Coordinates of C-alpha atoms in Angstrom, one line a residue:
X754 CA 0.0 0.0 0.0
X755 CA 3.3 2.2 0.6
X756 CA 4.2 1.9 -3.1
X757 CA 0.5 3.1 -4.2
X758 CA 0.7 6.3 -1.7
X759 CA 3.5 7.2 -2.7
X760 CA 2.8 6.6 -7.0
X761 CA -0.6 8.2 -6.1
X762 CA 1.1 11.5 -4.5
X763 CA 3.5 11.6 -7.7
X764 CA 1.4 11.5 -10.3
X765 CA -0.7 14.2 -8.0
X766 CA 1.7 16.6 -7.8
X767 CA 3.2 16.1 -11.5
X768 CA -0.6 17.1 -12.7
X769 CA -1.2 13.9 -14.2
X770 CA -4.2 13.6 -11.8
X771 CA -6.1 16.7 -11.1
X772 CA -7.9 15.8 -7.6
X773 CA -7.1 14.5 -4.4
X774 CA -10.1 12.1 -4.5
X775 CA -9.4 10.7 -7.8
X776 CA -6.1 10.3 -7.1
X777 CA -7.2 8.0 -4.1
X778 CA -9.4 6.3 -6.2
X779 CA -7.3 5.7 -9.1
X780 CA -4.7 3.9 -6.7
X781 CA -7.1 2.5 -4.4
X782 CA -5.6 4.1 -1.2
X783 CA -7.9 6.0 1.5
X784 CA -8.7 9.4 0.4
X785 CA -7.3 10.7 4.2
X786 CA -4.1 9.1 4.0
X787 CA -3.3 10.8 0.9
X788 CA -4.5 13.9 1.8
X789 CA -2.3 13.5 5.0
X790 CA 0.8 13.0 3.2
X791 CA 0.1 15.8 1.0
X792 CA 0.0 17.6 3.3
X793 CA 3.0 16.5 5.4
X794 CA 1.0 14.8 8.6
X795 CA 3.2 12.7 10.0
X796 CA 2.3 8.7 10.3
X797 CA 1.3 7.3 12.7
X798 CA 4.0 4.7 13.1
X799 CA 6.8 8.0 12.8
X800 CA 4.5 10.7 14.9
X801 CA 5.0 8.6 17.9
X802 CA 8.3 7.5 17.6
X803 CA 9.8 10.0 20.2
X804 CA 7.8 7.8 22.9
X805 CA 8.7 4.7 21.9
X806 CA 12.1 2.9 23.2
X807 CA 13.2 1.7 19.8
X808 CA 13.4 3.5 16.5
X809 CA 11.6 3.0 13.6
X810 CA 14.7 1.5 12.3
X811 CA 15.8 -0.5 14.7
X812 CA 12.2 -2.2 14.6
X813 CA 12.7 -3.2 10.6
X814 CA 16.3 -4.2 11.3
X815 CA 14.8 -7.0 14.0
X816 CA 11.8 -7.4 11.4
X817 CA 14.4 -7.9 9.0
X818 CA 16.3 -10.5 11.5
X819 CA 13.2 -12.9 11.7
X820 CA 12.2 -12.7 8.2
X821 CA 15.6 -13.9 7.5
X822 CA 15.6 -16.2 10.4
X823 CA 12.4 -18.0 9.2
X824 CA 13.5 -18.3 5.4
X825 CA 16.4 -20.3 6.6
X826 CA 13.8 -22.5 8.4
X827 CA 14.7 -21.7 11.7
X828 CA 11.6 -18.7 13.0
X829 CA 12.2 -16.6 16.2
X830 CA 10.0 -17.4 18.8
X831 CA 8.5 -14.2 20.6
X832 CA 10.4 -14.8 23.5
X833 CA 14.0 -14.8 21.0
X834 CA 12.4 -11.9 19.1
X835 CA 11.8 -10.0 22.9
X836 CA 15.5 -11.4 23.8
X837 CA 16.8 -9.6 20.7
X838 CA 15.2 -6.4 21.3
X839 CA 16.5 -6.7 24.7
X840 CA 20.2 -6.9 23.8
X841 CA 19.7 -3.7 21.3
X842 CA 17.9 -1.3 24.0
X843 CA 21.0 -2.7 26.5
X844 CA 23.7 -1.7 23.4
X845 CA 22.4 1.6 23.5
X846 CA 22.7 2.1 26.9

């Protein structure tokens, strides 16, 4: 759904669609969302990220770390998963 924001907001602002709502409809994305980003509303998952212990980064790099855990055959329990977040907030300091 990223991907179709983000191709909806181009071809938005490069005039190729003349309204918010059709843009939204062209792309099938909410009509909200892409008038948020228009207009520079932060997400959710990055408006909140002050409060949160871990970074929106450092939550895709230990996304990333199971997805590559499981393709090997071997998928992180929650428990390794928690254990792994653990050790990066402890890294930190």
């Amino acid at each position: 759904q990223e991907t179709r924001i983000l191709n909806a907001i181009k071809a938005y602002r490069d005039g190729q669609i003349s309204s918010v709502r059709q843009a939204a409809i062209s792309f099938k994305v909410p009509r909200s969302t892409l008038q948020d980003r228009i207009n520079n509303v932060p997400t959710r998952k990055t408006a909140h990220e002050h409060q949160q212990r871990l970074t929106v980064k450092e939550e895709d790099s230990i996304a990333k770390s199971a997805r590559l855990m499981a393709s090997w055959g071997w998928p992180m329990t929650i428990t390794a998963i928690r254990a792994f977040a653990t050790n990066l907030l402890e890294s930190k300091g």
